[in-house]
PDB file of C-alpha atoms and ligand atoms in Angstrom:
ATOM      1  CA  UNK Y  16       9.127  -0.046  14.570  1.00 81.00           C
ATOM      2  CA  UNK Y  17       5.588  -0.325  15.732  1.00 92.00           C
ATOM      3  CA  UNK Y  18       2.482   0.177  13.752  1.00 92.00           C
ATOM      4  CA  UNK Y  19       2.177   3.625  15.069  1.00 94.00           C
ATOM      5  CA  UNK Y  20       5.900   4.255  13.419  1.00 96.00           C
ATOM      6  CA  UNK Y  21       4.728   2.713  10.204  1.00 98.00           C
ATOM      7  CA  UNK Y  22       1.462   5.186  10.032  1.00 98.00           C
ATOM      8  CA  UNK Y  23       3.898   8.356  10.784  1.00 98.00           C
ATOM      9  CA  UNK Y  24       5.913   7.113   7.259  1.00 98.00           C
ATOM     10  CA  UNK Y  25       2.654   6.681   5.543  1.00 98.00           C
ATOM     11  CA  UNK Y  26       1.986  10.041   6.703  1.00 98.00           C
ATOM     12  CA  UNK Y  27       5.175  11.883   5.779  1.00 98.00           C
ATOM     13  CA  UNK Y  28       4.543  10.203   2.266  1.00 98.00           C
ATOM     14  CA  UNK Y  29       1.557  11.448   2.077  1.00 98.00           C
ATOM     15  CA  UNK Y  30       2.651  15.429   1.797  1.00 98.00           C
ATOM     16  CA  UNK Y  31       4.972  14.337  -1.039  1.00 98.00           C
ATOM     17  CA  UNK Y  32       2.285  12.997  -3.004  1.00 98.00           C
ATOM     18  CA  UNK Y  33       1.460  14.317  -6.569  1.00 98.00           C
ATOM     19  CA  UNK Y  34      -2.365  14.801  -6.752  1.00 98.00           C
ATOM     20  CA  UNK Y  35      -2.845  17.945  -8.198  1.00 98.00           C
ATOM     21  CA  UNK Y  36      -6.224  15.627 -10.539  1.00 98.00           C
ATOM     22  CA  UNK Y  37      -8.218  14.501  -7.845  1.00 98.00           C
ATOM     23  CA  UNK Y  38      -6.649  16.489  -5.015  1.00 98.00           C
ATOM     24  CA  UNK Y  39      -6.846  12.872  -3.336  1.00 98.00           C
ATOM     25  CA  UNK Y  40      -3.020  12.231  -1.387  1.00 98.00           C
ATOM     26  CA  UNK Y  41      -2.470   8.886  -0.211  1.00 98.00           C
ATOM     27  CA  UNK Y  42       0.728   7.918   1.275  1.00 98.00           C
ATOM     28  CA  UNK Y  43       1.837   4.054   2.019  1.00 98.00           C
ATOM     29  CA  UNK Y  44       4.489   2.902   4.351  1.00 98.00           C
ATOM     30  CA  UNK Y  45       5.281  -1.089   4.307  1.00 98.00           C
ATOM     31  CA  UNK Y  46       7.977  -2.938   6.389  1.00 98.00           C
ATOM     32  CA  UNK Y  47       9.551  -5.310   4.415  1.00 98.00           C
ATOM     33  CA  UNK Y  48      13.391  -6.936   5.895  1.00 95.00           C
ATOM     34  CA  UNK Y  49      13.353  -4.446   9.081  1.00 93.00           C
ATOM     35  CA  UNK Y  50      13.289  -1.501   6.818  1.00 97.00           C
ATOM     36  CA  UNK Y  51      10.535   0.602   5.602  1.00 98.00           C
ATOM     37  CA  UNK Y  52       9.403   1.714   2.094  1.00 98.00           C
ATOM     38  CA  UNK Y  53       7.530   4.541   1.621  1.00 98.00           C
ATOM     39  CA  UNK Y  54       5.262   5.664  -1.490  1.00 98.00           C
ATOM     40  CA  UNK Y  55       2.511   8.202  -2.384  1.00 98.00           C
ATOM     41  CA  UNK Y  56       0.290   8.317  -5.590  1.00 98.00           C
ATOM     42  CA  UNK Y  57       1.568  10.350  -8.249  1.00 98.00           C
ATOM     43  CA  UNK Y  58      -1.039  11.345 -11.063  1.00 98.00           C
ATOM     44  CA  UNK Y  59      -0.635  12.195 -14.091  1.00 98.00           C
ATOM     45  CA  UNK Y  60      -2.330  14.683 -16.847  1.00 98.00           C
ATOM     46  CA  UNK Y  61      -3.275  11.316 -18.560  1.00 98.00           C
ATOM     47  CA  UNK Y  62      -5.127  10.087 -16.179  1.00 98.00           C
ATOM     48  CA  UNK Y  63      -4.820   6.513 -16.625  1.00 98.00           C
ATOM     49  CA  UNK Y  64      -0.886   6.295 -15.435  1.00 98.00           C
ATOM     50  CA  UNK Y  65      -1.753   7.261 -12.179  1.00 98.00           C
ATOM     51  CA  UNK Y  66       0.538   5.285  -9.749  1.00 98.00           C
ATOM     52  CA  UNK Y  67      -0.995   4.582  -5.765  1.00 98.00           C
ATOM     53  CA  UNK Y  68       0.806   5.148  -2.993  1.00 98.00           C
ATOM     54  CA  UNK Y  69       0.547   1.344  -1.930  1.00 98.00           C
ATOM     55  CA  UNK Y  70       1.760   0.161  -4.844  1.00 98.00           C
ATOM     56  CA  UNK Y  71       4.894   2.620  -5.305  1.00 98.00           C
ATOM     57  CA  UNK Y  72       5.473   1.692  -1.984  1.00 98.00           C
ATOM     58  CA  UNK Y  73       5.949  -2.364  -2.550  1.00 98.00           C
ATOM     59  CA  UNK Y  74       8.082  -1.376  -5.587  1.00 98.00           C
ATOM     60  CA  UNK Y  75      10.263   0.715  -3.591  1.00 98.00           C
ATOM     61  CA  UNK Y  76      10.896  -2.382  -0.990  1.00 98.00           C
ATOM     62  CA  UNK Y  77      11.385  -4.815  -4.005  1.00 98.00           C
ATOM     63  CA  UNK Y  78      13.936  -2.780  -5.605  1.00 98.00           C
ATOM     64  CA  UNK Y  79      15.837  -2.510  -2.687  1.00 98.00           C
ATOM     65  CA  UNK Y  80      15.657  -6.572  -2.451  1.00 98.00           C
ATOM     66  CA  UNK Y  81      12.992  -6.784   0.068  1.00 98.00           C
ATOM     67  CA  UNK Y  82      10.286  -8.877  -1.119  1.00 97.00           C
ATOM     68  CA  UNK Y  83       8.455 -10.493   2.446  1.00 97.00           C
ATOM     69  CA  UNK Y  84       6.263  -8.078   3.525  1.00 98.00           C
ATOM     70  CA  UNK Y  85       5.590  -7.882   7.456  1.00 98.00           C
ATOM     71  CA  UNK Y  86       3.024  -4.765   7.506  1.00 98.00           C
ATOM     72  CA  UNK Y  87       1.400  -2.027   5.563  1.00 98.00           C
ATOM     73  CA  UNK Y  88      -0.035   1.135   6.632  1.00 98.00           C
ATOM     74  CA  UNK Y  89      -1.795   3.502   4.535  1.00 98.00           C
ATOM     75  CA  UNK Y  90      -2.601   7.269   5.491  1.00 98.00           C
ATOM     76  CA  UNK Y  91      -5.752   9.396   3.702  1.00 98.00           C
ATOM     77  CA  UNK Y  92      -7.788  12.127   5.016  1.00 97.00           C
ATOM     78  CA  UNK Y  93     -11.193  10.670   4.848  1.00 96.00           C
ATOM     79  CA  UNK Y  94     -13.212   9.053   7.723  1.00 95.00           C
ATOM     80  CA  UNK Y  95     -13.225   6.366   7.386  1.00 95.00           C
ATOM     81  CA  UNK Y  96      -9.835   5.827   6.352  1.00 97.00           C
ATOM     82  CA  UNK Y  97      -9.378   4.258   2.673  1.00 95.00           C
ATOM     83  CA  UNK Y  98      -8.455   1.019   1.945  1.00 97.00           C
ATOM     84  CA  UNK Y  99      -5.998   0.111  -0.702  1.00 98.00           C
ATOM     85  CA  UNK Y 100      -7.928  -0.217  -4.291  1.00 98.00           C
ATOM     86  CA  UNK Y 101      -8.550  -3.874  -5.980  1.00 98.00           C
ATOM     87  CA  UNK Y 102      -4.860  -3.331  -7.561  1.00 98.00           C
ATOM     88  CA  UNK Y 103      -3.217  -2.439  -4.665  1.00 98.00           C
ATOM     89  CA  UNK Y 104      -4.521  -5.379  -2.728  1.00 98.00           C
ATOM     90  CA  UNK Y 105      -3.452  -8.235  -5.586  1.00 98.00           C
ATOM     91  CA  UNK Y 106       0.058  -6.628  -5.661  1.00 98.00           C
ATOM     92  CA  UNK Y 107       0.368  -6.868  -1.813  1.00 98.00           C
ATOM     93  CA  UNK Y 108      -0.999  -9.736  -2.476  1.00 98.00           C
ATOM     94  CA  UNK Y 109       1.985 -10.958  -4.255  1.00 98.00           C
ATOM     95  CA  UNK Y 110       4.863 -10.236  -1.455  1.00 98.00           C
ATOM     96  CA  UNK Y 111       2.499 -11.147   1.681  1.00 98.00           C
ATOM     97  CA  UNK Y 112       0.072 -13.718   3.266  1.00 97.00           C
ATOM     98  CA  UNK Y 113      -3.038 -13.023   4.368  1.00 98.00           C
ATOM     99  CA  UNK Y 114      -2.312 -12.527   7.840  1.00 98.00           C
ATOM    100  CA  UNK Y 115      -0.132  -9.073   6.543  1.00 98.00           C
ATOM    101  CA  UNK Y 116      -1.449  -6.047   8.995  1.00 98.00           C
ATOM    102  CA  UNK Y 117      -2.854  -3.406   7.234  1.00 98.00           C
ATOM    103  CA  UNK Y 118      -3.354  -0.254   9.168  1.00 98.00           C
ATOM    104  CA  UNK Y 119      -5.593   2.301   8.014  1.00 98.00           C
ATOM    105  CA  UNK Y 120      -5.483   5.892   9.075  1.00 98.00           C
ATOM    106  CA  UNK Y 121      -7.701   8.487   8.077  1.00 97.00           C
ATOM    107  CA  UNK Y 122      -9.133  11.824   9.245  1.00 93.00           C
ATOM    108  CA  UNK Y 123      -8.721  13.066  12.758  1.00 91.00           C
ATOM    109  CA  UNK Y 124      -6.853  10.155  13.863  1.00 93.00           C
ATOM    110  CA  UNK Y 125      -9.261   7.339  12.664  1.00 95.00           C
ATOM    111  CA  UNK Y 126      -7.994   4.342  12.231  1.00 97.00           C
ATOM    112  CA  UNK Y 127      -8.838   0.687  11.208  1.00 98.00           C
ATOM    113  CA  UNK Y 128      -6.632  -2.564  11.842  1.00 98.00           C
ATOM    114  CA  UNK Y 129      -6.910  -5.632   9.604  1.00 98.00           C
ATOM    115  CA  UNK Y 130      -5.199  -7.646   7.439  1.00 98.00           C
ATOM    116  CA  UNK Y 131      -4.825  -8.430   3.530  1.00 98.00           C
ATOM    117  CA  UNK Y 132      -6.735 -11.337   4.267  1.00 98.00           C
ATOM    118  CA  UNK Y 133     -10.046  -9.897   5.480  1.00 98.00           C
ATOM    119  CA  UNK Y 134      -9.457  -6.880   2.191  1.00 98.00           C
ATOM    120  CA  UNK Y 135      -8.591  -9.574   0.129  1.00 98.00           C
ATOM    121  CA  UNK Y 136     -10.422 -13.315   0.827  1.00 98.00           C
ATOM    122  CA  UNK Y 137      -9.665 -16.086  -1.417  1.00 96.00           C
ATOM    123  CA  UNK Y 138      -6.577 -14.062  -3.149  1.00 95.00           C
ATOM    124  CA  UNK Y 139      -5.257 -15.073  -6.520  1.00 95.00           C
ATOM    125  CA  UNK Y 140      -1.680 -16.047  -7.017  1.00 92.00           C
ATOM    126  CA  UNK Y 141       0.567 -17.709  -8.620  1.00 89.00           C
ATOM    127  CA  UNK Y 142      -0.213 -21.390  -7.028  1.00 86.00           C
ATOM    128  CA  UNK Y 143      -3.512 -20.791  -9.609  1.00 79.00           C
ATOM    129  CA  UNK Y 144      -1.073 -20.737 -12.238  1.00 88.00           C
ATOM    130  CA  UNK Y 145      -0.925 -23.860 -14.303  1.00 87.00           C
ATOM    131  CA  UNK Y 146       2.903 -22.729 -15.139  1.00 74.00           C
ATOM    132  CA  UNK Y 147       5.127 -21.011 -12.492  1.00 58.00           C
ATOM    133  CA  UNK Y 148       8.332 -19.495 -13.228  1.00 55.00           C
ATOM    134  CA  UNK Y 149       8.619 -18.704 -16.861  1.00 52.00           C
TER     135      UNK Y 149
HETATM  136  N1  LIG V  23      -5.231   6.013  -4.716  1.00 55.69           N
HETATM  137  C1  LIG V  23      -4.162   5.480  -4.046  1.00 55.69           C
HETATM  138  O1  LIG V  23      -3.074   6.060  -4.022  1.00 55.69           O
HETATM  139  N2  LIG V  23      -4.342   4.286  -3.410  1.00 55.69           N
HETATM  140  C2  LIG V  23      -5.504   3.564  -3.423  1.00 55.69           C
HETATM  141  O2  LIG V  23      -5.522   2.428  -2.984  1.00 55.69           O
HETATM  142  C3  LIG V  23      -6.736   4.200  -3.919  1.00 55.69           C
HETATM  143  C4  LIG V  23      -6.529   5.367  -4.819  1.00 55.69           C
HETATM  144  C5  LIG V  23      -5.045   7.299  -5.413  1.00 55.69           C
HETATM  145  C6  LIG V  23      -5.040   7.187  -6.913  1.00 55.69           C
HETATM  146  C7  LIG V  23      -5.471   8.570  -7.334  1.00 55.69           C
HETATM  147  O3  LIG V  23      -4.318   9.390  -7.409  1.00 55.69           O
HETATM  148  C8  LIG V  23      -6.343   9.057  -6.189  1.00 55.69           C
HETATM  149  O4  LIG V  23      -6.095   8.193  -5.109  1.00 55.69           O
HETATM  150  C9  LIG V  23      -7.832   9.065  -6.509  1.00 55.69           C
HETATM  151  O5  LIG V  23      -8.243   7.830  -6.977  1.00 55.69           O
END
Protein backbone atom coordinates (compact mmCIF):
# COMPACT_ATOMS: atom_id res chain seq x y z
CA UNK A 1 0.00 0.00 0.00
CA UNK A 2 1.93 3.07 -0.90
CA UNK A 3 0.89 6.62 -0.50
CA UNK A 4 -0.11 6.75 -4.06
CA UNK A 5 -2.66 3.65 -3.14
CA UNK A 6 -3.89 5.56 -0.14
CA UNK A 7 -4.70 8.88 -2.41
CA UNK A 8 -6.64 6.51 -5.08
CA UNK A 9 -9.06 5.46 -1.76
CA UNK A 10 -9.30 9.03 -0.80
CA UNK A 11 -10.28 9.54 -4.24
CA UNK A 12 -12.88 6.82 -4.77
CA UNK A 13 -14.38 8.29 -1.43
CA UNK A 14 -14.53 11.28 -2.67
CA UNK A 15 -17.41 10.52 -5.54
CA UNK A 16 -19.48 9.00 -2.71
CA UNK A 17 -19.50 12.04 -0.81
CA UNK A 18 -22.80 13.87 0.15
CA UNK A 19 -22.28 17.62 -0.59
CA UNK A 20 -25.15 18.64 -2.30
CA UNK A 21 -24.69 22.40 0.53
CA UNK A 22 -21.48 23.52 -0.41
CA UNK A 23 -20.92 21.36 -3.48
CA UNK A 24 -17.42 20.90 -1.62
CA UNK A 25 -16.50 16.66 -1.80
CA UNK A 26 -13.73 15.63 0.23
CA UNK A 27 -12.81 12.10 0.51
CA UNK A 28 -10.19 10.62 3.28
CA UNK A 29 -8.38 7.38 3.14
CA UNK A 30 -6.21 6.41 6.44
CA UNK A 31 -4.18 3.16 7.01
CA UNK A 32 -4.64 2.05 10.26
CA UNK A 33 -3.49 -2.13 11.14
CA UNK A 34 -2.56 -2.82 7.27
CA UNK A 35 -6.04 -1.98 6.26
CA UNK A 36 -7.54 1.11 4.97
CA UNK A 37 -10.60 3.20 6.02
CA UNK A 38 -12.19 5.29 3.82
CA UNK A 39 -14.67 8.37 4.50
CA UNK A 40 -16.20 11.39 2.67
CA UNK A 41 -18.15 14.40 4.21
CA UNK A 42 -21.71 14.00 4.32
CA UNK A 43 -23.80 17.32 4.88
CA UNK A 44 -26.71 17.80 6.04
CA UNK A 45 -29.88 20.31 5.49
CA UNK A 46 -28.92 21.50 9.07
CA UNK A 47 -25.91 22.57 8.41
CA UNK A 48 -24.17 22.20 11.56
CA UNK A 49 -24.11 18.08 11.51
CA UNK A 50 -22.01 18.09 8.70
CA UNK A 51 -19.54 15.12 9.12
CA UNK A 52 -15.71 15.48 7.13
CA UNK A 53 -14.40 13.03 5.26
CA UNK A 54 -11.24 12.78 7.63
CA UNK A 55 -13.03 12.34 10.44
CA UNK A 56 -15.64 9.59 9.14
CA UNK A 57 -12.71 8.08 7.98
CA UNK A 58 -10.81 7.56 11.60
CA UNK A 59 -14.24 6.38 12.87
CA UNK A 60 -14.52 3.86 10.29
CA UNK A 61 -10.84 2.38 11.29
CA UNK A 62 -11.78 2.59 15.08
CA UNK A 63 -14.86 0.68 14.71
CA UNK A 64 -13.27 -1.92 13.00
CA UNK A 65 -10.60 -2.03 16.07
CA UNK A 66 -7.90 -0.16 14.43
CA UNK A 67 -6.88 2.65 16.47
CA UNK A 68 -2.74 3.35 15.42
CA UNK A 69 -2.84 5.30 12.59
CA UNK A 70 0.20 4.90 10.03
CA UNK A 71 -1.01 7.52 7.20
CA UNK A 72 -3.73 9.75 5.98
CA UNK A 73 -4.47 11.02 2.65
CA UNK A 74 -7.05 13.40 1.79
CA UNK A 75 -8.39 14.13 -1.87
CA UNK A 76 -10.25 17.75 -2.89
CA UNK A 77 -10.39 19.50 -6.09
CA UNK A 78 -8.80 22.74 -5.24
CA UNK A 79 -5.15 23.82 -5.90
CA UNK A 80 -3.78 23.78 -3.57
CA UNK A 81 -5.08 20.77 -2.11
CA UNK A 82 -7.04 21.24 1.37
CA UNK A 83 -5.87 20.37 4.50
CA UNK A 84 -7.94 18.68 7.08
CA UNK A 85 -9.99 21.48 9.24
CA UNK A 86 -8.91 22.34 13.08
CA UNK A 87 -11.35 19.25 14.03
CA UNK A 88 -10.10 16.94 11.80
CA UNK A 89 -6.54 17.50 12.84
CA UNK A 90 -7.25 17.09 16.93
CA UNK A 91 -9.14 13.83 16.13
CA UNK A 92 -6.16 12.48 14.07
CA UNK A 93 -4.59 13.81 16.59
CA UNK A 94 -5.95 11.36 18.98
CA UNK A 95 -4.97 7.88 17.09
CA UNK A 96 -1.46 9.25 15.67
CA UNK A 97 1.90 11.02 16.49
CA UNK A 98 3.08 13.74 14.90
CA UNK A 99 5.24 12.14 12.54
CA UNK A 100 1.64 10.58 10.82
CA UNK A 101 2.00 11.35 6.80
CA UNK A 102 -0.58 13.32 5.57
CA UNK A 103 -0.88 13.45 1.85
CA UNK A 104 -2.74 16.05 0.23
CA UNK A 105 -4.13 15.85 -3.25
CA UNK A 106 -5.90 18.40 -4.99
CA UNK A 107 -6.67 19.64 -8.52
CA UNK A 108 -4.85 18.36 -11.54
CA UNK A 109 -2.72 16.11 -9.65
CA UNK A 110 -1.34 18.59 -6.99
CA UNK A 111 -0.18 17.33 -4.19
CA UNK A 112 1.45 18.22 -0.77
CA UNK A 113 3.35 15.75 1.71
CA UNK A 114 3.57 16.45 5.44
CA UNK A 115 2.71 15.28 8.54
CA UNK A 116 0.12 15.94 11.52
CA UNK A 117 2.91 17.42 13.17
CA UNK A 118 3.78 20.35 10.90
CA UNK A 119 -0.68 20.84 10.52
CA UNK A 120 -0.83 20.42 13.99
CA UNK A 121 2.40 21.78 16.33
CA UNK A 122 2.18 21.51 19.96
CA UNK A 123 -1.12 19.12 19.75
CA UNK A 124 -3.39 18.71 22.71
CA UNK A 125 -4.07 15.35 24.22
CA UNK A 126 -4.84 13.53 26.77
CA UNK A 127 -1.22 13.65 28.66
CA UNK A 128 -2.73 17.56 29.31
CA UNK A 129 -5.36 15.92 31.12
CA UNK A 130 -5.08 16.17 34.85
CA UNK A 131 -7.35 12.78 34.91
CA UNK A 132 -6.92 10.02 32.24
CA UNK A 133 -9.19 7.22 31.86
CA UNK A 134 -12.49 7.97 33.42
N1 LIG B 1 -14.73 19.35 4.86
C1 LIG B 1 -14.17 18.11 5.01
O1 LIG B 1 -14.77 17.09 4.67
N2 LIG B 1 -12.92 18.04 5.56
C2 LIG B 1 -12.21 19.12 6.01
O2 LIG B 1 -11.19 18.96 6.65
C3 LIG B 1 -12.66 20.48 5.64
C4 LIG B 1 -14.10 20.59 5.27
C5 LIG B 1 -16.08 19.42 4.27
C6 LIG B 1 -17.15 19.82 5.24
C7 LIG B 1 -18.20 20.42 4.34
O3 LIG B 1 -19.03 19.38 3.87
C8 LIG B 1 -17.41 20.98 3.17
O4 LIG B 1 -16.13 20.40 3.25
C9 LIG B 1 -17.29 22.50 3.17
O5 LIG B 1 -16.80 22.95 4.38
Amino acid sequence: MTRRDLVQAARAARRRAHAPYSGFRVGAAVRAGGRVFEGANVENASYGLTICAERAAVVAAVLSGRRDLQAVAIASATSPPTPPCGMCLQTLAEFAGPTLPVTLAGARGARVETTLGELLPRAFGAVGLPRRGR
